[in-house]
Amino acid sequence: MIFFDRVTKVYPDSSVALQNVTFSIEPKEFVSIVGQSGAGKTTILKMLLAEEHPTEGQVFYESTDVHQLNKREINDFRRRIGMVFQDFRLLPDKTVYENIAFTMEASGRPDEEIAADVPHVLELVDLHDKAWNFPNELSGGEKQRVAIARALVNQPDIIVADEPTGNLDPVNTYDVVQILKKINDLGTTVILTTHNKGIIDSLGHRVIAMEKGKIIRDDKEGKYFI
Amino acid sequence: MFWTNVKRIVRTGFFNFWRNGTVSLASVLTMIVTLLVIGFIIMGSAVLKTSLDELRNKVDINITFIPKAAEEDVLSIKHSLETLPEVARVEYTSKEAVLEQFKERHADDQAILAALDELNQNPFGAALNVKAKDPSQYQSVANFLQGKSALPNTGLTIIDQVNYYQNKTAIDKLTSIITAADKLGLVLALAFIILSVITAFNTIRLTIYISRDEIGVMRLVGASTAYIQGPFIVVGMIYGLMAGILTLVILAPITYWLGHITENFFIGFNVFLYYLHNLPQIFLIIILGGLFIGAISSVLAIRKYLKV
């Protein structure tokens, strides 16, 4: 489904973010990418979203090289991926409902569908009573649940979560991981980057460990171990 | 789908304008300054134009003929002058009329009137008053009068005096002042317009800079360029529209107050009456200018953040 073929990324200041990275991800997998800060986890995600271009190598989604897509195709492609960030990245001037609806509007979905799906997905992350609040009126855990709802609402093929629990307390971390597990159980591929040893150990899924831009370990049912 | 998107973009634009109240207020205020500058430049150039036209009208040349000159000869010179492309109009005053005018002017001076009576004949010749289309063209009119074509068949000149030569220095000076004032007015107007448009542009750029992270997020959830850009353009146009309306409202009392001053100072030109009479055009220029500046500034400012 996703295939990184000998991908290298060197920034203009000569710092090497990725070095000859090769791996693939199958549909319905739950893959965690672990490593210290600067190991290259976020760069991998940026490559996948065509936010950054590789210096060498290619990134394939199904049989398409994502860096050969034109602007319109990139937009279509990104709608098939749901993104969750550590800093939530909600639109501050939009309510919870509008934040989620925006993703659907951007995909050109009709109003009736938006009106039906948004409450449903809010129910899923248990935030139906906060629909008309603005992001600054929510707690960190609530914001992250909105972000997950936003990522989910277009029924994407993949959910990419970049350190989604980095700013959360243990209770909220647990909630977020449970939601991600549930999403994966329903058939969506999940890619998670994290520092959190507890999460990795409790998941029992595939773990890719990175260090200084290289993959140093790729275990089918890994533990957090660098 | 197209209309659904347009509806969503416009709705989002209005929401963004309303929810970012402080930023919107600051942008509208800056745009008002820009549009006021444009408004003042419109009025200023009207004042300048009226004053310069008035000055131009004051410049003319008088040709006086010798008393013996026959009326048909004078009229034939008048006719040939009228065929010149530089000449706007020529007024003929017969020798009798010149005498009448002289008597009227000196109605209180019995000595002069008595002296005239003594003469028993009209000592004045007919006169022509020539107005050129532009003050710089009097030289060629004067040259024409010196040339042979202006002379009657007898070959003797019947022209007594052309006052261009007496007034030449004054006419030349006035011509250069008018030309310089015209140019300076245009340069100043352009400079002020450019400066104020840049100010408005920078303000809008700042408002978009505040939203740069959001633009990145919109990109990452797969929103198209038009869908991201649209609401910002709508907001820019709302700034322009609001600022335009407020500018028109503000201009009314300002021009009313300035009206009397300009009326006394600039040869009867009342800037308030000018504002009222030309309101439809000024309305269009200010409102369209506001909408255009708002929209273009948004388009230019947002481009930088759309590269994700």
Short mmCIF file of C-alpha atoms in Angstrom, two decimals:
data_model
loop_
_atom_site.label_atom_id
_atom_site.label_comp_id
_atom_site.label_asym_id
_atom_site.label_seq_id
_atom_site.Cartn_x
_atom_site.Cartn_y
_atom_site.Cartn_z
CA MET A 1 0.00 0.00 0.00
CA ILE A 2 2.78 2.42 1.00
CA PHE A 3 6.32 1.83 -0.17
CA PHE A 4 9.39 3.93 0.65
CA ASP A 5 12.07 3.04 -1.88
CA ARG A 6 15.59 4.03 -0.74
CA VAL A 7 14.50 7.49 0.33
CA THR A 8 17.13 10.04 1.33
CA LYS A 9 16.44 13.59 2.43
CA VAL A 10 19.22 16.13 2.79
CA TYR A 11 18.24 19.69 3.73
CA PRO A 12 19.94 22.69 2.12
CA ASP A 13 22.06 23.18 5.25
CA SER A 14 23.49 19.65 4.58
CA SER A 15 21.75 18.07 7.57
CA VAL A 16 20.65 14.55 6.71
CA ALA A 17 17.08 13.81 7.82
CA LEU A 18 16.67 10.42 6.13
CA GLN A 19 19.29 8.06 4.80
CA ASN A 20 18.40 5.34 2.34
CA VAL A 21 15.15 4.40 4.06
CA THR A 22 13.20 1.46 2.63
CA PHE A 23 10.03 -0.07 4.09
CA SER A 24 6.48 -0.89 3.13
CA ILE A 25 3.14 -0.75 4.94
CA GLU A 26 0.27 -3.10 4.14
CA PRO A 27 -3.43 -2.20 4.24
CA LYS A 28 -5.08 -2.36 7.71
CA GLU A 29 -1.70 -2.38 9.47
CA PHE A 30 -1.08 -0.43 12.68
CA VAL A 31 2.52 0.75 12.45
CA SER A 32 4.32 2.76 15.11
CA ILE A 33 7.45 4.69 14.23
CA VAL A 34 9.64 5.38 17.26
CA GLY A 35 12.89 7.21 17.81
CA GLN A 36 14.42 10.18 19.51
CA SER A 37 13.76 13.75 18.38
CA GLY A 38 15.52 14.33 15.08
CA ALA A 39 15.56 10.64 14.18
CA GLY A 40 13.50 11.35 11.04
CA LYS A 41 10.00 10.22 12.08
CA THR A 42 8.23 13.44 11.11
CA THR A 43 10.22 13.69 7.86
CA ILE A 44 8.85 10.28 6.85
CA LEU A 45 5.30 11.53 7.39
CA LYS A 46 6.00 14.76 5.48
CA MET A 47 7.35 12.69 2.59
CA LEU A 48 4.23 10.55 2.58
CA LEU A 49 2.00 13.66 2.43
CA ALA A 50 4.14 15.19 -0.35
CA GLU A 51 4.85 18.09 1.96
CA GLU A 52 8.58 17.54 1.43
CA HIS A 53 10.35 16.11 -1.60
CA PRO A 54 13.00 13.41 -1.25
CA THR A 55 16.53 14.20 -2.34
CA GLU A 56 16.81 10.64 -3.61
CA GLY A 57 14.41 7.69 -3.86
CA GLN A 58 10.66 7.46 -4.29
CA VAL A 59 7.54 7.19 -2.16
CA PHE A 60 4.71 5.10 -3.58
CA TYR A 61 1.08 5.03 -2.54
CA GLU A 62 -0.40 1.95 -4.14
CA SER A 63 1.38 2.18 -7.51
CA THR A 64 1.62 6.00 -7.65
CA ASP A 65 4.78 7.96 -6.94
CA VAL A 66 3.27 10.67 -4.72
CA HIS A 67 5.93 13.21 -5.71
CA GLN A 68 4.93 12.99 -9.36
CA LEU A 69 1.37 14.14 -8.62
CA ASN A 70 0.26 17.57 -9.73
CA LYS A 71 -1.37 20.06 -7.33
CA ARG A 72 -4.92 18.89 -7.90
CA GLU A 73 -3.94 15.24 -7.56
CA ILE A 74 -2.05 16.03 -4.35
CA ASN A 75 -5.23 17.58 -2.92
CA ASP A 76 -7.22 14.48 -3.86
CA PHE A 77 -4.52 12.24 -2.45
CA ARG A 78 -4.35 14.13 0.86
CA ARG A 79 -8.09 13.69 1.30
CA ARG A 80 -7.47 9.94 1.47
CA ILE A 81 -5.18 10.44 4.45
CA GLY A 82 -6.36 11.71 7.82
CA MET A 83 -3.72 13.70 9.72
CA VAL A 84 -3.47 14.11 13.50
CA PHE A 85 -0.74 16.38 14.88
CA GLN A 86 0.88 16.78 18.29
CA ASP A 87 -0.17 20.46 18.39
CA PHE A 88 -3.72 19.61 17.16
CA ARG A 89 -3.67 22.30 14.43
CA LEU A 90 -7.34 23.08 14.62
CA LEU A 91 -8.65 26.17 12.86
CA PRO A 92 -9.02 28.61 15.78
CA ASP A 93 -11.80 30.71 14.22
CA LYS A 94 -14.02 27.75 13.53
CA THR A 95 -16.16 25.84 15.98
CA VAL A 96 -15.62 22.13 16.59
CA TYR A 97 -18.42 21.37 14.15
CA GLU A 98 -17.00 23.72 11.49
CA ASN A 99 -13.47 22.34 11.89
CA ILE A 100 -14.72 18.90 11.01
CA ALA A 101 -17.14 20.13 8.37
CA PHE A 102 -14.31 22.05 6.69
CA THR A 103 -12.53 18.84 5.71
CA MET A 104 -15.73 17.53 4.14
CA GLU A 105 -16.43 20.85 2.39
CA ALA A 106 -12.90 20.85 1.01
CA SER A 107 -13.61 17.44 -0.51
CA GLY A 108 -16.73 18.84 -2.14
CA ARG A 109 -19.21 16.79 -0.14
CA PRO A 110 -22.82 17.98 -0.21
CA ASP A 111 -24.37 19.83 2.73
CA GLU A 112 -26.77 16.99 3.62
CA GLU A 113 -23.92 14.53 3.93
CA ILE A 114 -21.98 16.95 6.13
CA ALA A 115 -25.02 17.49 8.35
CA ALA A 116 -25.37 13.72 8.76
CA ASP A 117 -21.72 12.70 9.18
CA VAL A 118 -20.30 15.40 11.49
CA PRO A 119 -22.59 14.61 14.46
CA HIS A 120 -21.91 10.93 13.90
CA VAL A 121 -18.15 11.31 14.08
CA LEU A 122 -18.45 13.67 17.07
CA GLU A 123 -20.39 10.91 18.79
CA LEU A 124 -17.57 8.51 18.01
CA VAL A 125 -15.01 10.69 19.84
CA ASP A 126 -17.57 11.56 22.54
CA LEU A 127 -17.68 15.30 21.85
CA HIS A 128 -21.26 15.77 20.66
CA ASP A 129 -21.94 18.29 23.44
CA LYS A 130 -18.98 20.49 22.41
CA ALA A 131 -19.96 20.90 18.77
CA TRP A 132 -20.43 24.69 18.98
CA ASN A 133 -17.39 25.44 21.14
CA PHE A 134 -14.28 27.07 19.72
CA PRO A 135 -10.92 25.25 20.08
CA ASN A 136 -9.69 27.67 22.78
CA GLU A 137 -12.59 26.55 24.97
CA LEU A 138 -11.48 22.90 24.94
CA SER A 139 -8.92 20.91 26.97
CA GLY A 140 -5.89 19.35 25.26
CA GLY A 141 -7.51 15.91 25.18
CA GLU A 142 -10.72 17.32 23.72
CA LYS A 143 -8.78 19.20 21.05
CA GLN A 144 -6.97 16.02 20.05
CA ARG A 145 -10.27 14.17 19.86
CA VAL A 146 -11.59 16.90 17.54
CA ALA A 147 -8.46 16.47 15.43
CA ILE A 148 -9.07 12.72 15.24
CA ALA A 149 -12.71 13.29 14.33
CA ARG A 150 -11.56 15.66 11.59
CA ALA A 151 -9.09 13.08 10.30
CA LEU A 152 -11.77 10.37 10.33
CA VAL A 153 -14.73 12.13 8.84
CA ASN A 154 -13.72 11.64 5.20
CA GLN A 155 -13.33 7.88 5.84
CA PRO A 156 -9.67 7.95 4.81
CA ASP A 157 -7.59 4.93 3.81
CA ILE A 158 -4.88 5.88 6.31
CA ILE A 159 -4.73 7.81 9.56
CA VAL A 160 -1.35 9.40 10.17
CA ALA A 161 -0.83 10.51 13.77
CA ASP A 162 2.35 12.50 14.46
CA GLU A 163 3.03 12.22 18.21
CA PRO A 164 -0.66 12.73 18.97
CA THR A 165 -0.19 12.18 22.69
CA GLY A 166 2.87 14.41 23.10
CA ASN A 167 0.86 17.18 24.78
CA LEU A 168 -1.57 15.01 26.70
CA ASP A 169 -1.82 13.64 30.26
CA PRO A 170 -1.91 9.83 30.77
CA VAL A 171 -5.71 9.59 30.89
CA ASN A 172 -6.17 11.50 27.64
CA THR A 173 -3.25 9.59 26.11
CA TYR A 174 -5.03 6.34 26.90
CA ASP A 175 -8.28 7.65 25.36
CA VAL A 176 -6.56 8.74 22.17
CA VAL A 177 -4.77 5.42 21.76
CA GLN A 178 -8.02 3.53 22.34
CA ILE A 179 -9.71 5.59 19.61
CA LEU A 180 -6.83 4.91 17.21
CA LYS A 181 -7.04 1.18 17.97
CA LYS A 182 -10.76 1.24 17.33
CA ILE A 183 -10.22 3.00 14.00
CA ASN A 184 -7.67 0.34 13.05
CA ASP A 185 -10.02 -2.45 14.09
CA LEU A 186 -12.60 -0.99 11.72
CA GLY A 187 -10.15 -1.46 8.85
CA THR A 188 -8.21 1.80 8.51
CA THR A 189 -4.42 1.74 8.29
CA VAL A 190 -2.85 3.71 11.16
CA ILE A 191 0.67 5.16 11.22
CA LEU A 192 1.67 6.51 14.59
CA THR A 193 4.87 8.23 15.64
CA THR A 194 5.52 8.50 19.33
CA HIS A 195 8.03 8.78 22.17
CA ASN A 196 5.74 7.06 24.60
CA LYS A 197 7.08 3.67 25.66
CA GLY A 198 3.87 2.72 27.45
CA ILE A 199 1.78 3.11 24.32
CA ILE A 200 4.07 0.99 22.16
CA ASP A 201 4.34 -1.76 24.72
CA SER A 202 0.56 -1.92 25.19
CA LEU A 203 -0.23 -1.99 21.47
CA GLY A 204 1.65 -5.13 20.47
CA HIS A 205 1.73 -4.09 16.79
CA ARG A 206 4.52 -3.49 14.29
CA VAL A 207 7.24 -1.04 15.42
CA ILE A 208 9.79 0.67 13.19
CA ALA A 209 12.65 2.15 15.24
CA MET A 210 14.72 4.98 13.78
CA GLU A 211 17.97 6.65 14.65
CA LYS A 212 19.79 9.46 12.85
CA GLY A 213 17.70 9.10 9.72
CA LYS A 214 18.06 5.33 9.42
CA ILE A 215 15.79 2.40 10.26
CA ILE A 216 17.56 0.40 12.93
CA ARG A 217 14.81 -2.08 13.71
CA ASP A 218 11.51 -3.21 12.17
CA ASP A 219 9.64 -5.72 14.39
CA LYS A 220 6.27 -7.34 13.63
CA GLU A 221 5.15 -7.19 17.27
CA GLY A 222 7.66 -4.81 18.69
CA LYS A 223 8.37 -3.21 22.02
CA TYR A 224 9.81 0.23 22.61
CA PHE A 225 13.50 -0.40 22.51
CA ILE A 226 16.14 1.83 20.99
CA MET B 1 -20.95 22.00 -7.00
CA PHE B 2 -19.56 25.32 -8.18
CA TRP B 3 -22.35 27.32 -6.56
CA THR B 4 -22.14 25.26 -3.39
CA ASN B 5 -18.46 26.17 -3.18
CA VAL B 6 -19.13 29.84 -3.89
CA LYS B 7 -21.80 29.86 -1.18
CA ARG B 8 -19.45 28.21 1.31
CA ILE B 9 -16.58 30.57 0.45
CA VAL B 10 -18.73 33.68 0.85
CA ARG B 11 -20.23 32.40 4.10
CA THR B 12 -16.80 31.56 5.50
CA GLY B 13 -15.53 35.00 4.43
CA PHE B 14 -18.31 36.73 6.36
CA PHE B 15 -17.74 34.54 9.42
CA ASN B 16 -14.00 35.25 9.35
CA PHE B 17 -14.59 38.99 9.02
CA TRP B 18 -16.96 38.97 11.96
CA ARG B 19 -14.99 36.63 14.23
CA ASN B 20 -11.70 38.51 13.79
CA GLY B 21 -13.34 41.76 14.85
CA THR B 22 -10.20 43.61 15.97
CA VAL B 23 -8.14 42.64 12.94
CA SER B 24 -11.05 43.54 10.66
CA LEU B 25 -11.46 46.92 12.34
CA ALA B 26 -7.74 47.70 11.95
CA SER B 27 -7.80 46.69 8.29
CA VAL B 28 -10.92 48.71 7.55
CA LEU B 29 -9.39 51.77 9.24
CA THR B 30 -6.22 51.48 7.15
CA MET B 31 -8.25 51.03 3.99
CA ILE B 32 -10.27 54.14 4.90
CA VAL B 33 -7.02 56.13 5.00
CA THR B 34 -6.08 54.73 1.58
CA LEU B 35 -9.46 55.52 0.06
CA LEU B 36 -9.54 58.98 1.68
CA VAL B 37 -6.22 59.72 -0.01
CA ILE B 38 -7.73 58.63 -3.33
CA GLY B 39 -10.82 60.75 -2.62
CA PHE B 40 -8.75 63.81 -1.77
CA ILE B 41 -6.70 63.32 -4.91
CA ILE B 42 -9.87 63.27 -7.02
CA MET B 43 -11.03 66.53 -5.38
CA GLY B 44 -7.55 68.02 -5.46
CA SER B 45 -7.14 67.39 -9.15
CA ALA B 46 -10.56 68.90 -9.80
CA VAL B 47 -9.54 72.02 -7.86
CA LEU B 48 -6.23 72.14 -9.71
CA LYS B 49 -7.90 71.63 -13.08
CA THR B 50 -10.48 74.36 -12.47
CA SER B 51 -7.81 76.78 -11.29
CA LEU B 52 -5.54 76.04 -14.23
CA ASP B 53 -8.42 76.29 -16.71
CA GLU B 54 -9.35 79.60 -15.20
CA LEU B 55 -5.77 80.80 -15.56
CA ARG B 56 -5.63 79.56 -19.14
CA ASN B 57 -8.81 81.47 -19.91
CA LYS B 58 -7.32 84.64 -18.56
CA VAL B 59 -4.55 84.48 -21.13
CA ASP B 60 -5.48 85.96 -24.50
CA ILE B 61 -4.12 88.38 -27.07
CA ASN B 62 -5.68 91.53 -28.38
CA ILE B 63 -5.07 92.78 -31.87
CA THR B 64 -5.94 96.42 -32.43
CA PHE B 65 -6.20 97.77 -35.95
CA ILE B 66 -5.48 101.20 -37.28
CA PRO B 67 -8.64 103.38 -37.49
CA LYS B 68 -8.41 103.41 -41.29
CA ALA B 69 -8.58 99.63 -41.59
CA ALA B 70 -11.60 98.50 -43.55
CA GLU B 71 -14.06 96.26 -41.78
CA GLU B 72 -13.86 93.54 -44.45
CA ASP B 73 -10.06 93.43 -44.10
CA VAL B 74 -10.37 92.98 -40.35
CA LEU B 75 -13.01 90.32 -40.83
CA SER B 76 -10.85 88.50 -43.36
CA ILE B 77 -8.00 88.41 -40.82
CA LYS B 78 -10.52 87.15 -38.27
CA HIS B 79 -11.53 84.45 -40.69
CA SER B 80 -7.97 83.38 -41.41
CA LEU B 81 -7.23 83.29 -37.69
CA GLU B 82 -10.22 81.05 -37.15
CA THR B 83 -8.85 78.54 -39.63
CA LEU B 84 -5.70 78.10 -37.52
CA PRO B 85 -5.80 74.82 -35.55
CA GLU B 86 -4.30 76.50 -32.45
CA VAL B 87 -7.07 79.07 -32.16
CA ALA B 88 -10.05 78.35 -29.94
CA ARG B 89 -12.06 81.45 -30.74
CA VAL B 90 -11.78 84.98 -32.09
CA GLU B 91 -14.01 87.86 -31.00
CA TYR B 92 -14.51 90.82 -33.23
CA THR B 93 -15.17 94.28 -31.79
CA SER B 94 -16.04 96.94 -34.33
CA LYS B 95 -14.41 100.37 -34.05
CA GLU B 96 -17.77 101.83 -32.95
CA ALA B 97 -18.04 99.28 -30.20
CA VAL B 98 -14.49 100.03 -29.11
CA LEU B 99 -15.41 103.71 -28.87
CA GLU B 100 -18.54 102.89 -26.87
CA GLN B 101 -16.56 100.73 -24.50
CA PHE B 102 -13.98 103.51 -24.08
CA LYS B 103 -16.72 106.03 -23.32
CA GLU B 104 -18.30 103.72 -20.78
CA ARG B 105 -14.98 103.13 -19.09
CA HIS B 106 -14.36 106.87 -18.83
CA ALA B 107 -17.94 107.97 -18.16
CA ASP B 108 -16.81 109.86 -15.07
CA ASP B 109 -13.95 111.66 -16.82
CA GLN B 110 -15.47 114.71 -18.50
CA ALA B 111 -12.14 115.98 -19.83
CA ILE B 112 -11.53 112.86 -21.88
CA LEU B 113 -15.09 112.75 -23.17
CA ALA B 114 -14.85 116.42 -24.18
CA ALA B 115 -11.56 115.75 -25.98
CA LEU B 116 -13.18 112.90 -27.88
CA ASP B 117 -16.02 115.17 -28.97
CA GLU B 118 -13.47 117.70 -30.21
CA LEU B 119 -12.00 115.10 -32.55
CA ASN B 120 -15.24 114.67 -34.45
CA GLN B 121 -14.12 111.29 -35.63
CA ASN B 122 -13.51 107.90 -34.11
CA PRO B 123 -9.84 107.62 -33.18
CA PHE B 124 -10.08 103.88 -32.45
CA GLY B 125 -9.59 100.97 -34.75
CA ALA B 126 -11.49 97.67 -34.61
CA ALA B 127 -10.09 94.96 -32.37
CA LEU B 128 -9.84 91.19 -32.34
CA ASN B 129 -9.57 89.15 -29.17
CA VAL B 130 -7.91 85.79 -29.76
CA LYS B 131 -8.04 82.82 -27.42
CA ALA B 132 -5.72 79.93 -28.21
CA LYS B 133 -6.50 76.37 -27.18
CA ASP B 134 -3.36 76.35 -25.09
CA PRO B 135 -1.29 79.27 -23.74
CA SER B 136 1.85 77.86 -25.35
CA GLN B 137 0.31 78.39 -28.78
CA TYR B 138 0.12 82.19 -28.69
CA GLN B 139 3.60 82.45 -30.16
CA SER B 140 2.51 80.78 -33.39
CA VAL B 141 -0.62 82.96 -33.53
CA ALA B 142 1.60 86.03 -33.18
CA ASN B 143 3.93 84.67 -35.84
CA PHE B 144 0.98 84.18 -38.16
CA LEU B 145 -0.07 87.79 -37.72
CA GLN B 146 3.42 88.93 -38.64
CA GLY B 147 3.42 86.84 -41.77
CA LYS B 148 2.12 88.03 -45.10
CA SER B 149 -0.98 85.90 -45.06
CA ALA B 150 -2.55 88.21 -42.53
CA LEU B 151 -2.10 91.26 -44.68
CA PRO B 152 -4.80 92.57 -47.00
CA ASN B 153 -4.18 92.81 -50.71
CA THR B 154 -2.77 96.34 -50.50
CA GLY B 155 0.33 94.92 -48.87
CA LEU B 156 0.22 97.53 -46.13
CA THR B 157 -0.28 96.42 -42.58
CA ILE B 158 -3.48 97.49 -40.97
CA ILE B 159 -2.52 96.01 -37.61
CA ASP B 160 -1.72 98.69 -35.12
CA GLN B 161 -0.66 96.56 -32.16
CA VAL B 162 -0.57 92.97 -30.98
CA ASN B 163 -0.38 92.96 -27.20
CA TYR B 164 1.25 89.51 -27.17
CA TYR B 165 4.66 91.15 -27.33
CA GLN B 166 3.92 93.29 -24.28
CA ASN B 167 2.59 90.32 -22.33
CA LYS B 168 5.01 87.72 -23.66
CA THR B 169 6.99 87.31 -20.43
CA ALA B 170 3.87 86.98 -18.33
CA ILE B 171 2.30 84.50 -20.78
CA ASP B 172 5.46 82.39 -20.94
CA LYS B 173 5.78 82.30 -17.17
CA LEU B 174 2.14 81.37 -16.74
CA THR B 175 2.48 78.64 -19.37
CA SER B 176 5.42 77.08 -17.57
CA ILE B 177 3.66 77.32 -14.21
CA ILE B 178 0.56 75.63 -15.61
CA THR B 179 2.62 72.85 -17.23
CA ALA B 180 4.65 72.30 -14.07
CA ALA B 181 1.56 72.31 -11.85
CA ASP B 182 -0.08 69.76 -14.14
CA LYS B 183 2.93 67.44 -14.00
CA LEU B 184 3.57 67.91 -10.29
CA GLY B 185 -0.10 67.22 -9.55
CA LEU B 186 0.04 63.97 -11.50
CA VAL B 187 3.30 62.81 -9.91
CA LEU B 188 2.11 63.65 -6.39
CA ALA B 189 -1.22 61.95 -6.99
CA LEU B 190 0.47 58.79 -8.25
CA ALA B 191 2.97 58.78 -5.39
CA PHE B 192 0.24 59.14 -2.75
CA ILE B 193 -1.93 56.50 -4.37
CA ILE B 194 0.97 54.04 -4.57
CA LEU B 195 2.00 54.72 -0.96
CA SER B 196 -1.49 54.30 0.41
CA VAL B 197 -2.15 51.16 -1.63
CA ILE B 198 1.09 49.67 -0.27
CA THR B 199 -0.05 50.49 3.26
CA ALA B 200 -3.39 48.76 2.69
CA PHE B 201 -1.64 45.81 1.08
CA ASN B 202 0.72 45.45 4.04
CA THR B 203 -2.13 45.50 6.52
CA ILE B 204 -3.97 42.76 4.67
CA ARG B 205 -0.72 40.84 4.39
CA LEU B 206 -0.39 40.97 8.17
CA THR B 207 -3.91 39.65 8.65
CA ILE B 208 -3.08 36.74 6.36
CA TYR B 209 0.27 36.22 8.08
CA ILE B 210 -1.68 35.66 11.31
CA SER B 211 -3.51 32.84 9.54
CA ARG B 212 -0.49 31.20 7.91
CA ASP B 213 -0.65 28.09 10.11
CA GLU B 214 -4.31 27.62 9.34
CA ILE B 215 -3.59 27.89 5.63
CA GLY B 216 -1.03 25.09 6.04
CA VAL B 217 -3.59 22.92 7.85
CA MET B 218 -6.18 23.55 5.15
CA ARG B 219 -3.63 22.43 2.60
CA LEU B 220 -2.92 19.25 4.53
CA VAL B 221 -6.56 18.27 4.73
CA GLY B 222 -6.64 18.52 0.94
CA ALA B 223 -8.39 21.84 0.39
CA SER B 224 -7.84 23.29 -3.09
CA THR B 225 -6.14 26.63 -3.66
CA ALA B 226 -9.37 28.32 -4.66
CA TYR B 227 -11.16 26.95 -1.60
CA ILE B 228 -8.46 28.28 0.76
CA GLN B 229 -7.97 31.57 -1.05
CA GLY B 230 -11.65 32.32 -1.60
CA PRO B 231 -12.64 33.35 1.94
CA PHE B 232 -9.56 35.56 2.28
CA ILE B 233 -10.48 37.35 -0.94
CA VAL B 234 -14.05 37.73 0.32
CA VAL B 235 -12.74 39.20 3.58
CA GLY B 236 -10.46 41.56 1.63
CA MET B 237 -13.43 42.70 -0.43
CA ILE B 238 -15.55 43.22 2.68
CA TYR B 239 -12.74 45.39 4.10
CA GLY B 240 -12.77 47.36 0.84
CA LEU B 241 -16.56 47.69 0.73
CA MET B 242 -16.90 48.76 4.37
CA ALA B 243 -13.98 51.17 4.06
CA GLY B 244 -15.44 52.54 0.82
CA ILE B 245 -18.84 53.25 2.34
CA LEU B 246 -17.31 54.81 5.46
CA THR B 247 -14.95 56.91 3.32
CA LEU B 248 -17.89 58.31 1.33
CA VAL B 249 -19.66 59.13 4.59
CA ILE B 250 -16.54 60.79 6.04
CA LEU B 251 -15.91 62.80 2.85
CA ALA B 252 -19.30 64.55 3.09
CA PRO B 253 -18.63 66.66 6.24
CA ILE B 254 -14.97 67.22 5.28
CA THR B 255 -15.84 68.59 1.84
CA TYR B 256 -18.71 70.59 3.36
CA TRP B 257 -16.26 72.23 5.72
CA LEU B 258 -13.69 72.75 2.96
CA GLY B 259 -16.35 74.02 0.53
CA HIS B 260 -16.34 77.63 1.71
CA ILE B 261 -12.58 77.76 1.90
CA THR B 262 -12.08 76.48 -1.63
CA GLU B 263 -14.88 78.71 -2.91
CA ASN B 264 -13.12 81.84 -1.65
CA PHE B 265 -9.68 80.70 -2.57
CA PHE B 266 -10.07 78.94 -5.91
CA ILE B 267 -12.16 81.18 -8.10
CA GLY B 268 -15.57 80.01 -6.97
CA PHE B 269 -14.86 76.28 -6.92
CA ASN B 270 -16.89 74.68 -4.13
CA VAL B 271 -15.47 71.27 -3.37
CA PHE B 272 -18.65 70.17 -1.53
CA LEU B 273 -20.84 70.93 -4.52
CA TYR B 274 -18.32 69.13 -6.72
CA TYR B 275 -18.56 66.12 -4.38
CA LEU B 276 -22.36 66.13 -4.50
CA HIS B 277 -22.55 66.59 -8.29
CA ASN B 278 -20.00 63.88 -9.00
CA LEU B 279 -21.13 61.50 -6.25
CA PRO B 280 -21.99 58.62 -8.62
CA GLN B 281 -18.52 58.64 -10.21
CA ILE B 282 -16.73 59.16 -6.87
CA PHE B 283 -18.88 56.41 -5.36
CA LEU B 284 -17.86 54.02 -8.12
CA ILE B 285 -14.16 54.91 -7.95
CA ILE B 286 -13.98 54.61 -4.15
CA ILE B 287 -16.06 51.44 -3.82
CA LEU B 288 -14.51 49.66 -6.80
CA GLY B 289 -11.07 50.85 -5.69
CA GLY B 290 -11.69 49.43 -2.22
CA LEU B 291 -12.97 46.10 -3.55
CA PHE B 292 -10.07 45.85 -6.00
CA ILE B 293 -7.35 46.74 -3.48
CA GLY B 294 -8.84 44.35 -0.92
CA ALA B 295 -9.12 41.44 -3.33
CA ILE B 296 -5.75 41.90 -5.04
CA SER B 297 -3.92 42.37 -1.71
CA SER B 298 -5.42 39.10 -0.46
CA VAL B 299 -4.49 37.21 -3.60
CA LEU B 300 -0.91 38.48 -3.53
CA ALA B 301 -0.44 38.06 0.21
CA ILE B 302 -1.79 34.52 0.45
CA ARG B 303 0.26 33.08 -2.41
CA LYS B 304 3.33 32.71 -0.22
CA TYR B 305 1.55 30.45 2.25
CA LEU B 306 -0.09 28.23 -0.33
CA LYS B 307 3.10 26.50 -1.34
CA VAL B 308 2.71 23.57 1.13
#
